[in-house]
Coordinates of N, CA and C in Angstrom, one line a residue:
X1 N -6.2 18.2 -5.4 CA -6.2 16.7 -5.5 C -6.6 16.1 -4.1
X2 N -6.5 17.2 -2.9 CA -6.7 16.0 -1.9 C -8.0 17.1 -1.0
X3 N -8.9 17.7 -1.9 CA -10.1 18.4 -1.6 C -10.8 17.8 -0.3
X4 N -10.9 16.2 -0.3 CA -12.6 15.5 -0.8 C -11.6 15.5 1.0
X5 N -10.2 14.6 0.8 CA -10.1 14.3 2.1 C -9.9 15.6 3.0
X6 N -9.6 16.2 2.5 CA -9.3 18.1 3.4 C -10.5 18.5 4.1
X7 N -11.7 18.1 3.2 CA -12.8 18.7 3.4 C -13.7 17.7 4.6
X8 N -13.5 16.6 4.1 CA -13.8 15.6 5.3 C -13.2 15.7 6.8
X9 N -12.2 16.5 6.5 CA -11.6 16.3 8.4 C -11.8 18.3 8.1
X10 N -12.7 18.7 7.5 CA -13.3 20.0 8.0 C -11.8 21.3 8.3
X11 N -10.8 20.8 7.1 CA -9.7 22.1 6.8 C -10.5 23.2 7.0
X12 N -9.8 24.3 7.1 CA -10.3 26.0 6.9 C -9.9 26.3 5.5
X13 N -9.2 25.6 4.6 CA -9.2 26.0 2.9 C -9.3 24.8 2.0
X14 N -10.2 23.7 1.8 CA -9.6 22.6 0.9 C -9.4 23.2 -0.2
X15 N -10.3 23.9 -0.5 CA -10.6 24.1 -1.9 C -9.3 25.0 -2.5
X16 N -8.9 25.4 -1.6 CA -8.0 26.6 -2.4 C -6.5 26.2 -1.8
X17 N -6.3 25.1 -1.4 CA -4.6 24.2 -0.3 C -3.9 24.1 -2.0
X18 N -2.8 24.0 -1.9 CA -1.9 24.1 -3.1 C -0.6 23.4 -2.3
X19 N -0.7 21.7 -2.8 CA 0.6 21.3 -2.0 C 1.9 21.4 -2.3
X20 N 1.9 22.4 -3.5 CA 3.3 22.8 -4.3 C 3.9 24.1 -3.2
X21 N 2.8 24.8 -2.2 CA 3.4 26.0 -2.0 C 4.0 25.4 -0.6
X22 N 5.3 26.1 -0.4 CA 6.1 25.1 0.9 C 5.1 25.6 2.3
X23 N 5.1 27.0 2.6 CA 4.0 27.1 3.6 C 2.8 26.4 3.9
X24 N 2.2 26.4 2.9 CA 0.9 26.1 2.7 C 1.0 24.5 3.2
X25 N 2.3 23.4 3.1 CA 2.0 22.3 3.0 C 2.5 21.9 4.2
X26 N 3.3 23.3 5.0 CA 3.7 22.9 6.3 C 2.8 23.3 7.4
X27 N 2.1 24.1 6.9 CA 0.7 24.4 7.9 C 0.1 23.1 8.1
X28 N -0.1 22.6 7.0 CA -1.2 21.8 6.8 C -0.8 20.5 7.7
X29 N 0.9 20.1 7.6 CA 1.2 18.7 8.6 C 0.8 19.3 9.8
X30 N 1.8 20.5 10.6 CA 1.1 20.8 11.8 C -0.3 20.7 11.7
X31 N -1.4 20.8 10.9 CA -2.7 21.1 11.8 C -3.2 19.8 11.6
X32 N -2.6 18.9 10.6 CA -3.1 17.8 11.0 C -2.8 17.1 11.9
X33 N -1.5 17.7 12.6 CA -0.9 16.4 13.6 C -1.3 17.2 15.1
X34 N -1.6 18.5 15.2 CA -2.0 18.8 16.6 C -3.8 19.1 16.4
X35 N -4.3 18.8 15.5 CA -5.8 18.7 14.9 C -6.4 17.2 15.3
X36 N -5.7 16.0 14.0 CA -6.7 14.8 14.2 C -5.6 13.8 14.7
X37 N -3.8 13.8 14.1 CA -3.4 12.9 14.2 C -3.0 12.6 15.7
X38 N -2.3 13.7 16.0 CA -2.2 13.9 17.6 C -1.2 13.1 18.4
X39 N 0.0 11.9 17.1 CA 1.1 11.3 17.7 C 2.1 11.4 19.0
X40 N 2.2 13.2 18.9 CA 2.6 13.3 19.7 C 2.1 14.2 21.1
X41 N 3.2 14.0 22.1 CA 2.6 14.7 23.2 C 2.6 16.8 22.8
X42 N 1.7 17.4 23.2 CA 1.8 18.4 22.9 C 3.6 19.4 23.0
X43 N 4.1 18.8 23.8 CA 4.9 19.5 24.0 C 6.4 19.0 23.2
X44 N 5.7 17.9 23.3 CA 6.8 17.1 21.6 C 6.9 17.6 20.5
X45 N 6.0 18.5 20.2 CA 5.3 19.1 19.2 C 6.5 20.3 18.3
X46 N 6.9 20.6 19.2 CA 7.7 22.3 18.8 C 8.5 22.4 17.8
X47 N 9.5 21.0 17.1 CA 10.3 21.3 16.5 C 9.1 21.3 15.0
X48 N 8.1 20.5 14.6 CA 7.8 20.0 14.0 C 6.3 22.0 13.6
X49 N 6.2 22.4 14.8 CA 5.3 23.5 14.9 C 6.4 24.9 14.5
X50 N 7.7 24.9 14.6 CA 8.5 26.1 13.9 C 8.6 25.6 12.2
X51 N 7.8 26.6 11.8 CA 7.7 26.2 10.2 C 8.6 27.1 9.8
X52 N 8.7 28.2 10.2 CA 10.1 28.8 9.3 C 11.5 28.2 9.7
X53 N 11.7 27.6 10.0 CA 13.1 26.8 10.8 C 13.7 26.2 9.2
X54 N 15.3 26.4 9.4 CA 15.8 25.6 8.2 C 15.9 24.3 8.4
X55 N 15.6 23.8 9.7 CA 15.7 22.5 10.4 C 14.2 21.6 10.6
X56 N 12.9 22.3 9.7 CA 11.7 21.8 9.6 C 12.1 20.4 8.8
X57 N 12.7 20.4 7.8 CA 12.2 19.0 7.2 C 12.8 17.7 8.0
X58 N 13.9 18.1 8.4 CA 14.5 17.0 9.5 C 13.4 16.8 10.2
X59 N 12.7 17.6 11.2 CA 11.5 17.1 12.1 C 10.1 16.4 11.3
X60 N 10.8 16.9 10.1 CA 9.4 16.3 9.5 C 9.7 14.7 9.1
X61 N 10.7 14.4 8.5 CA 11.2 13.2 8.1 C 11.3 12.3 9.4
X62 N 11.5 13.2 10.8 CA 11.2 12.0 12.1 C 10.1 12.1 12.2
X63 N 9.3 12.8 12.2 CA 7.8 12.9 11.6 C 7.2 11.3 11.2
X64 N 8.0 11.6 10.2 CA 7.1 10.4 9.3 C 7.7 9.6 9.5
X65 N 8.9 8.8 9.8 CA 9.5 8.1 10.5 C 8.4 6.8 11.7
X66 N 8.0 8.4 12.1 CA 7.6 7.9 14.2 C 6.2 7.3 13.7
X67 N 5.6 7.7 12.8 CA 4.3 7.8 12.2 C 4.1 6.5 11.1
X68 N 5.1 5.5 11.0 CA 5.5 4.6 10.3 C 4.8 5.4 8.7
X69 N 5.2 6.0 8.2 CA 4.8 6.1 6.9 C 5.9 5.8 5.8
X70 N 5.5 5.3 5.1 CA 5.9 4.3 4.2 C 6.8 5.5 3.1
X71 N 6.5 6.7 2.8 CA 7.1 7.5 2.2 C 7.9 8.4 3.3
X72 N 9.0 9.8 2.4 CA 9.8 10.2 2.3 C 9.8 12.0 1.7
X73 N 10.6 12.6 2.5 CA 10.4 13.6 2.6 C 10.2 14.4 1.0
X74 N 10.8 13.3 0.4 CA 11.3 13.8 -1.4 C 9.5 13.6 -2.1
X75 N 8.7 12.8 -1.2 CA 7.3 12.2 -2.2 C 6.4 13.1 -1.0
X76 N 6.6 14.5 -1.3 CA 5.2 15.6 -0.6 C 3.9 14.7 -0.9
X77 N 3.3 14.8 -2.1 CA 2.2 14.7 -2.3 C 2.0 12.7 -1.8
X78 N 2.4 12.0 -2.0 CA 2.4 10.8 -1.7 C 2.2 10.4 0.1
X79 N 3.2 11.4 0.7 CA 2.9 11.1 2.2 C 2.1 12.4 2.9
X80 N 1.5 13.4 2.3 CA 0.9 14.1 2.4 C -0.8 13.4 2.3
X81 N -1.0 12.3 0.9 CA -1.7 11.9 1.0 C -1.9 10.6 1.8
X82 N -1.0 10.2 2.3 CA -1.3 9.0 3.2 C -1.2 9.5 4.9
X83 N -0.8 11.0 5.5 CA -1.3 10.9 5.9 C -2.7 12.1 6.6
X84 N -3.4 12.2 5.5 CA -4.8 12.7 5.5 C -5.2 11.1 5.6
X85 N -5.1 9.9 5.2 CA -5.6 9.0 5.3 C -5.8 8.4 6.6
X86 N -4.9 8.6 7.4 CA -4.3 8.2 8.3 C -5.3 9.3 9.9
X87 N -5.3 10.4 9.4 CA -6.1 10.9 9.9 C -7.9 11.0 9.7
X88 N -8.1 10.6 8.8 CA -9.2 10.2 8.2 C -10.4 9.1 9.1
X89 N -8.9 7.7 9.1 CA -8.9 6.9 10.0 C -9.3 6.9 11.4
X90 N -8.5 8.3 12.1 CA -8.4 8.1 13.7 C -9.7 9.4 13.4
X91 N -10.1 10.1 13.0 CA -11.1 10.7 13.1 C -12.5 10.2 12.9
X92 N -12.6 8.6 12.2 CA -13.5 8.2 12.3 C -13.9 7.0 13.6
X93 N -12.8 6.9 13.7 CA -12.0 6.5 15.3 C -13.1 6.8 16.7
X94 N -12.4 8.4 16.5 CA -13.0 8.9 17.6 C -14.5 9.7 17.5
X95 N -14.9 8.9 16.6 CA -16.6 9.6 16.4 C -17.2 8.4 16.0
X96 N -17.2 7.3 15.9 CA -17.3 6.3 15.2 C -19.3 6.0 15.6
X97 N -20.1 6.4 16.6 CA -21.4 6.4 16.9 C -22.0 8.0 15.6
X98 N -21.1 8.5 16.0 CA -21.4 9.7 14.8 C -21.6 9.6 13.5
X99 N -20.6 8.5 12.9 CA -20.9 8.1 11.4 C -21.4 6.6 11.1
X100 N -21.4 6.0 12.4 CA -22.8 4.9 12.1 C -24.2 5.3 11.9
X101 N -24.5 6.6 11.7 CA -25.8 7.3 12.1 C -25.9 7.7 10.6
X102 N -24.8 7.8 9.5 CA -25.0 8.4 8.7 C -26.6 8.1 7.5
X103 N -27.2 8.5 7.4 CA -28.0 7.7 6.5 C -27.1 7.4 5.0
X104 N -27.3 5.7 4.6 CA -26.7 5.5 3.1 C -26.9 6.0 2.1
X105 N -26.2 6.1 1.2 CA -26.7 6.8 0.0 C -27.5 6.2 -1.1
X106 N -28.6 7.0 -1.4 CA -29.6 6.8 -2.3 C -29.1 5.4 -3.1
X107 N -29.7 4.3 -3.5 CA -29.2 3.4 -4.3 C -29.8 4.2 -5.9
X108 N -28.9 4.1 -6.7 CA -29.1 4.6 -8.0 C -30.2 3.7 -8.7
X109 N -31.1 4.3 -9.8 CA -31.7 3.5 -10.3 C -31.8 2.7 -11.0
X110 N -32.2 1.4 -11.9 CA -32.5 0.5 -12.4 C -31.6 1.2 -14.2
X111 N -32.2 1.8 -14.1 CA -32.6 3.0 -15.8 C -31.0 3.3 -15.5
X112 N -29.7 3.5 -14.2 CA -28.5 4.4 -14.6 C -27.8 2.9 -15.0
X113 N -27.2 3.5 -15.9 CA -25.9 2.4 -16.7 C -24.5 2.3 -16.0
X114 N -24.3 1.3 -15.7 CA -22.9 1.3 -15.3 C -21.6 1.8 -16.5
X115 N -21.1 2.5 -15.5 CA -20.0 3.3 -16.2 C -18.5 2.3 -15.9
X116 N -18.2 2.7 -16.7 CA -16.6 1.9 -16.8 C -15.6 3.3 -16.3
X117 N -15.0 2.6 -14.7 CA -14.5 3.9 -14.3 C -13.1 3.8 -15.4
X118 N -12.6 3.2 -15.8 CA -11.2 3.3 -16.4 C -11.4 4.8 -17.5
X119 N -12.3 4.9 -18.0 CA -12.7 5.8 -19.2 C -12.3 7.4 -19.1
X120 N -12.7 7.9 -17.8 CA -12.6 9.1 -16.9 C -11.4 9.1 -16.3
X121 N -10.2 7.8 -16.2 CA -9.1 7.5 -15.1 C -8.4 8.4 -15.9
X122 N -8.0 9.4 -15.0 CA -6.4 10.2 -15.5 C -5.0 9.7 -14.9
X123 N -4.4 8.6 -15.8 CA -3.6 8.2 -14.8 C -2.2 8.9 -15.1
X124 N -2.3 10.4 -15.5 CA -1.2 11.4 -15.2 C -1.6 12.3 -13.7
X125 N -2.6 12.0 -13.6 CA -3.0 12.6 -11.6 C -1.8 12.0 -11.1
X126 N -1.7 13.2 -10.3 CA -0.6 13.2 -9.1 C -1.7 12.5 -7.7
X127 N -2.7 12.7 -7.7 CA -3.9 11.4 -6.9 C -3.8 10.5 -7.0
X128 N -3.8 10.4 -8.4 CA -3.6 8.6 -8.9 C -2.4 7.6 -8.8
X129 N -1.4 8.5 -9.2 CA 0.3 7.8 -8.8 C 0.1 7.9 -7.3
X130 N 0.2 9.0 -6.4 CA -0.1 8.6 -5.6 C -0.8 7.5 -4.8
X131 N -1.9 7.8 -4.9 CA -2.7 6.3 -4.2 C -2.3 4.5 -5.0
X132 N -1.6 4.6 -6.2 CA -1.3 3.2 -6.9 C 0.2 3.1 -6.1
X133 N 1.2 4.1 -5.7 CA 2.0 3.8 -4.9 C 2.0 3.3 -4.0
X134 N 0.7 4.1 -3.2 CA 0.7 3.4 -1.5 C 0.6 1.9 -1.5
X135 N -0.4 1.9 -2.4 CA -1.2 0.2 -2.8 C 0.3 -0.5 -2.8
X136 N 1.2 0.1 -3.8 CA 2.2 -0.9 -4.2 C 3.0 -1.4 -3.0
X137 N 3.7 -0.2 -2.2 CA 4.2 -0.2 -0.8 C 3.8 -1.0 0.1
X138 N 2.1 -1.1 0.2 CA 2.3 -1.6 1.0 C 1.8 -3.3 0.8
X139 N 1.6 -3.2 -0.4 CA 1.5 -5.2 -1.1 C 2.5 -5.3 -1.1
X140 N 3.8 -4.6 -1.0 CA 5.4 -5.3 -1.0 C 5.5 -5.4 -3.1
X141 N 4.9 -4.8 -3.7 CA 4.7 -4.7 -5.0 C 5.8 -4.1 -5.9
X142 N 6.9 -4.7 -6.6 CA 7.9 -3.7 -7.0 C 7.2 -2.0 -8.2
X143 N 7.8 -1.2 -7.9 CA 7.7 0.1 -8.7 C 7.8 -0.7 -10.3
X144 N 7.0 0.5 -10.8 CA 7.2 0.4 -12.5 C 6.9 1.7 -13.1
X145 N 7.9 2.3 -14.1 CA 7.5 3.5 -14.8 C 5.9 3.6 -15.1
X146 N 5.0 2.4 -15.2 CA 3.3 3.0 -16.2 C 2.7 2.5 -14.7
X147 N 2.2 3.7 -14.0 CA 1.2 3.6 -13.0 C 0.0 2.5 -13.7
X148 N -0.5 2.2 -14.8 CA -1.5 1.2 -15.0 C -0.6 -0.2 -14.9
X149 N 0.5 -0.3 -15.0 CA 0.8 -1.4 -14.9 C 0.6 -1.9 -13.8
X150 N 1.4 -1.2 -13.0 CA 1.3 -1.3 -11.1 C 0.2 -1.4 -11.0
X151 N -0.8 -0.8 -11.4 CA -2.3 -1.2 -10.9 C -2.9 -2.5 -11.2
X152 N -2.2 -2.8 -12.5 CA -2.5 -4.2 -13.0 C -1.8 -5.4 -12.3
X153 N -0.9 -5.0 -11.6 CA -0.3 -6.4 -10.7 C -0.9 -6.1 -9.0
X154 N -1.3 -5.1 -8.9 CA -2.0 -4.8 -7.5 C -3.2 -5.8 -8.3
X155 N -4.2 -5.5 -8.3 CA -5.1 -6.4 -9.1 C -5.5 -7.6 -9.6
X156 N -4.0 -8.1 -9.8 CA -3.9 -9.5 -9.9 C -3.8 -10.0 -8.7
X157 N -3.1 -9.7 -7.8 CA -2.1 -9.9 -6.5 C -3.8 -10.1 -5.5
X158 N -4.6 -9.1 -5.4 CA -5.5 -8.7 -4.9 C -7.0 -10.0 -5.4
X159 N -7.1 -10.5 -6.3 CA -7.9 -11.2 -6.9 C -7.0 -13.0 -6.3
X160 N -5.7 -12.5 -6.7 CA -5.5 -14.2 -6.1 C -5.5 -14.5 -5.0
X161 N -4.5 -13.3 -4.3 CA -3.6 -13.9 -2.8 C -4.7 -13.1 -1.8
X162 N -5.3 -12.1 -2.1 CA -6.6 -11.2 -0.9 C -7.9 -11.9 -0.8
X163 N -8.1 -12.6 -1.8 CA -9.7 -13.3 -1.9 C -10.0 -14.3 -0.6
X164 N -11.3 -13.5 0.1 CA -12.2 -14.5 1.4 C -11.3 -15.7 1.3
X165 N -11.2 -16.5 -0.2 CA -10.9 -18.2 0.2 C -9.6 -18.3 -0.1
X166 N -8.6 -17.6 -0.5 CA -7.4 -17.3 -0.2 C -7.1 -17.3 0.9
X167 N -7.5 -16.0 1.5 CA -7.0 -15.9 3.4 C -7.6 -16.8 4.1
X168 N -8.6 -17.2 3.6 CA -8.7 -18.9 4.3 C -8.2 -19.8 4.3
X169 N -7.7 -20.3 2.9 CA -6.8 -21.1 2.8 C -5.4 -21.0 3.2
X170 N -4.6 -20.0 3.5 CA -3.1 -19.5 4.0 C -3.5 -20.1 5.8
X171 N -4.6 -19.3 6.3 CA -4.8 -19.4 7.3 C -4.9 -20.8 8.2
X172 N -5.3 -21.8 7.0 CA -5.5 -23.3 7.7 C -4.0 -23.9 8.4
X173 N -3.9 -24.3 9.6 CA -3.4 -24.8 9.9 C -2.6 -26.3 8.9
X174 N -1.3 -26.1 9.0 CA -0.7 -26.7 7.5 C 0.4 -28.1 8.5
X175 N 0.0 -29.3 8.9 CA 0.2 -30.4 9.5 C 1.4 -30.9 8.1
X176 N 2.6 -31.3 9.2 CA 3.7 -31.6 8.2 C 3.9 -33.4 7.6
X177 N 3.9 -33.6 7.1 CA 3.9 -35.1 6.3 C 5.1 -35.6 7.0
X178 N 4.8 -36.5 7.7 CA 5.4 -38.1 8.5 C 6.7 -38.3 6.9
X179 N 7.9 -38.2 7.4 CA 9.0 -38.9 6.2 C 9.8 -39.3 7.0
X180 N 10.1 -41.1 6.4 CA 11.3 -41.5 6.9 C 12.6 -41.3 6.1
X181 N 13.6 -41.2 7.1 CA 15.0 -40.5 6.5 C 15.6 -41.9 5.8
X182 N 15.5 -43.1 6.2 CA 15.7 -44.3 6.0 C 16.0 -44.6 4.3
X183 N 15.0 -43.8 3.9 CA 13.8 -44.1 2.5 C 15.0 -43.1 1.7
X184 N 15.3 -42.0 2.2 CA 16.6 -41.1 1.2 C 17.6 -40.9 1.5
X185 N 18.5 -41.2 0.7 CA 19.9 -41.5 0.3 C 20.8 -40.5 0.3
X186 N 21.5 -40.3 1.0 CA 22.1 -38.8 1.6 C 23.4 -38.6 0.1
X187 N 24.0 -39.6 -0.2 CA 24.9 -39.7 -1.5 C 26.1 -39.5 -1.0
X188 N 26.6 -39.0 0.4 CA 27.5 -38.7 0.6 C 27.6 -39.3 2.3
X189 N 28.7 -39.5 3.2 CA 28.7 -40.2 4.6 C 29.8 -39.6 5.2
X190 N 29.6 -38.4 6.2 CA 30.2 -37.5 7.3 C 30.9 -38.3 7.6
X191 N 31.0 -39.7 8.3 CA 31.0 -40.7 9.3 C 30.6 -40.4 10.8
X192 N 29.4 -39.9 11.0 CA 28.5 -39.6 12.0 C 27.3 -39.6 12.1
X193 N 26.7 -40.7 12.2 CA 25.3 -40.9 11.8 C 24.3 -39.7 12.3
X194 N 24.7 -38.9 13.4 CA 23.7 -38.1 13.8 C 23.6 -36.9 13.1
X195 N 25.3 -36.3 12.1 CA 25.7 -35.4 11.3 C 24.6 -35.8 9.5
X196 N 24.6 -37.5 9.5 CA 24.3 -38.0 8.5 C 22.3 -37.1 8.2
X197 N 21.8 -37.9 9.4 CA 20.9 -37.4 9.4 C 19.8 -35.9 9.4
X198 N 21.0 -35.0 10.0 CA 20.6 -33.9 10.0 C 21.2 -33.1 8.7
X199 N 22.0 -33.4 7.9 CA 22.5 -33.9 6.3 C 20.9 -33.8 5.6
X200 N 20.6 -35.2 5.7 CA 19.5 -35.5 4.7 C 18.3 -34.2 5.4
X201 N 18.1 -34.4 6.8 CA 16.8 -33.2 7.2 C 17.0 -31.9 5.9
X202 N 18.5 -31.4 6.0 CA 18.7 -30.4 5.2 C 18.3 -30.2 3.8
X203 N 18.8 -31.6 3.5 CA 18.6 -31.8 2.1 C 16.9 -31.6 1.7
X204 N 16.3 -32.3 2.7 CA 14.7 -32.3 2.1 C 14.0 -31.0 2.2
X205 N 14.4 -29.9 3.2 CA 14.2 -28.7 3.3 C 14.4 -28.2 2.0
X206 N 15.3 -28.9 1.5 CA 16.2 -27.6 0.3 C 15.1 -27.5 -1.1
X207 N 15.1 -29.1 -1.3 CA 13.7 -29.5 -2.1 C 12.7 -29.2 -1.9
X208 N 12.3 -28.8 -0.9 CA 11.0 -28.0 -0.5 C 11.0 -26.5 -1.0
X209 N 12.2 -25.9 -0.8 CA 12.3 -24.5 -0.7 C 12.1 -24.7 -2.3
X210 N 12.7 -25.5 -3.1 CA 12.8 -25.0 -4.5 C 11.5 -25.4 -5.0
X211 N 10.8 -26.3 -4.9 CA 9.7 -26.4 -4.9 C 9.1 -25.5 -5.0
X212 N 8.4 -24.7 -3.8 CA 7.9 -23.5 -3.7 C 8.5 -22.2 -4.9
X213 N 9.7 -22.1 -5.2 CA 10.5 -21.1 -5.9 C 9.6 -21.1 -6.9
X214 N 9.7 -22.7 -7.8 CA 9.0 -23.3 -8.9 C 7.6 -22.7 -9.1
X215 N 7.0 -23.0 -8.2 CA 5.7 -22.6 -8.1 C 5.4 -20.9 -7.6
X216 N 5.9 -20.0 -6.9 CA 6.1 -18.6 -7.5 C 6.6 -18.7 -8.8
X217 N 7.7 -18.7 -9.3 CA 7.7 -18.7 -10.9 C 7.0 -19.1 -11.7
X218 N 5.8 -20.1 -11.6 CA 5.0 -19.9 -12.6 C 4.2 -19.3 -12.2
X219 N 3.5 -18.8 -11.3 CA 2.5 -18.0 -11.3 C 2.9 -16.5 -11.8
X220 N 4.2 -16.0 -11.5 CA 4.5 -15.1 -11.8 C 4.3 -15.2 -14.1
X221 N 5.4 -16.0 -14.3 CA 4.9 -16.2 -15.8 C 3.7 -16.3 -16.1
X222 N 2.3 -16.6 -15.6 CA 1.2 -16.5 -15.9 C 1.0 -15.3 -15.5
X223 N 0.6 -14.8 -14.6 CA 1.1 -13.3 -14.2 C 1.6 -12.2 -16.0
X224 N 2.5 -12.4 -15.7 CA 2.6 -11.5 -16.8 C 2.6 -11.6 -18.5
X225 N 1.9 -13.4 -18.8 CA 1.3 -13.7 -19.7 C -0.1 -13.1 -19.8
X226 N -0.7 -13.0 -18.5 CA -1.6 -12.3 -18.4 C -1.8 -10.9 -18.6
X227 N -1.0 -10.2 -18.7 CA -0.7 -9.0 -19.0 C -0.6 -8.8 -20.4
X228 N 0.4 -9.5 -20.9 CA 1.3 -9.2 -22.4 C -0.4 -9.8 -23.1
X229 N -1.3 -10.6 -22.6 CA -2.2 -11.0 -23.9 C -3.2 -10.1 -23.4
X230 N -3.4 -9.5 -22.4 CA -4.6 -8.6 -22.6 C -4.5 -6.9 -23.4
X231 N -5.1 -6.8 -24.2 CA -4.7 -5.5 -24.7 C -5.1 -3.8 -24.2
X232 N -4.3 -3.0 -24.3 CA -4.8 -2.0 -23.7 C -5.4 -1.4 -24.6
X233 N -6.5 -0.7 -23.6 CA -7.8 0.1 -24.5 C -7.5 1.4 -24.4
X234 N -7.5 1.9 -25.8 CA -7.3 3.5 -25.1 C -8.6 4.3 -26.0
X235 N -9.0 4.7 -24.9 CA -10.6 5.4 -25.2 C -10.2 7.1 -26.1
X236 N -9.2 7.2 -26.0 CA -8.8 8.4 -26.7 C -8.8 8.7 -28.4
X237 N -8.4 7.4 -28.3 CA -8.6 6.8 -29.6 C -9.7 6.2 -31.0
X238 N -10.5 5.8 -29.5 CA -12.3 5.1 -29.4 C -11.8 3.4 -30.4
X239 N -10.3 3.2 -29.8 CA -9.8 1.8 -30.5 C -9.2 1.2 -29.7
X240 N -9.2 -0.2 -29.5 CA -8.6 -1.5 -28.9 C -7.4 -2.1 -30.1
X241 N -6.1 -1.2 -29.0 CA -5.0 -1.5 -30.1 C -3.5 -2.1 -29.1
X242 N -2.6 -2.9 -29.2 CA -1.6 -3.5 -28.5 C -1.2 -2.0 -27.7

């Protein structure tokens, strides 16, 4: 499952790496970390470079720790593949004149039909939970037993809150509305006018906050009105059924 990236940062076995076998998956962090990732100083290196040690996965979990990765020593395949990504990244980093040179790839022709990638999606791949996790982690996205679900609120989340005029609009400078305290009625009197006031300040904060609550809660119920009415298709079947 993680061939394409193995093969891109030029492993000595993509083809034949097996991340079930414990050796095989502890070589592989060493050679990626004294290979492309390169966090640490060479000589920092040692606890994490003794692979028969019964003390490897401790170095490994500060490992991933130091390396901010979002997974955990229990999700191999999950932070295995984030960080081939990660090295992916700094390898294109440091060659970056090298792969601007690449020539693009052939534009397909007129005559090829667009494919519906969902049809070919195996979403029992250990690739695929994988990479719909990372997504979820790091949109702040809660977990759900059906990887398509999680992909379907990544998707939603990505279409409303990620869109060009989205992060434009977050980004505008947001000027606060002139209110006089005069105008609202605190209902209750400290006997301190300066306690009174900073009273009401409170109070109109509070209505703001809920305000906003309001408005995540409906979007979220549309959110998942949006879900419950769209039906899933399952090509296995060659039927569109709830």
């Amino acid at each position: 499952m993680f061939r394409r990236k193995l093969t891109a940062l030029d492993y000595h076995n993509p083809s034949g790496f097996d991340c079930t076998d414990e050796i095989q998956f502890r070589n592989c962090i060493v050679w990626l970390e004294d290979q492309k990732i390169r966090h640490y100083k060479i000589e920092d290196r040692g606890n994490l470079r003794n692979i028969p040690s019964s003390d490897w996965p401790t170095a490994y979990q500060t490992y991933l720790q130091d390396v901010n990765c979002p997974f955990g020593v229990q999700e191999k395949p999950e932070a295995l593949d984030w960080l081939l990504g990660l090295a992916v990244r700094y390898e294109y980093g440091d060659n970056v004149d090298k792969y601007k040179n690449c020539p693009p790839l052939a534009a397909s022709s007129k005559s090829d039909r667009a494919v519906d990638p969902l049809v070919n999606l195996d979403s029992n791949s250990p690739d695929f939970k994988a990479g719909v996790t990372a997504l979820a982690n790091i949109l702040k996205i809660q977990r759900h037993d059906d990887y398509l679900v999680m992909l379907k609120a990544i998707r939603i989340l990505v279409q409303e809150r990620l869109s060009p005029e989205a992060i434009a609009k977050a980004n505008q400078n947001k000027e606060g509305v002139p209110v006089t305290l005069d105008k609202h009625t605190l209902g209750f009197d400290t006997g301190d006018a300066t306690l009174n006031e900073a009273a009401q300040i409170l109070r109109l904060l509070h209505i703001e906050e809920l305000r906003e609550l309001q408005t995540k809660i409906n979007e979220a119920i549309v959110a998942v009105q949006a879900i419950i009415a769209d039906p899933k298709t399952d090509y296995r079947l060659g039927k569109v059924g709830r």
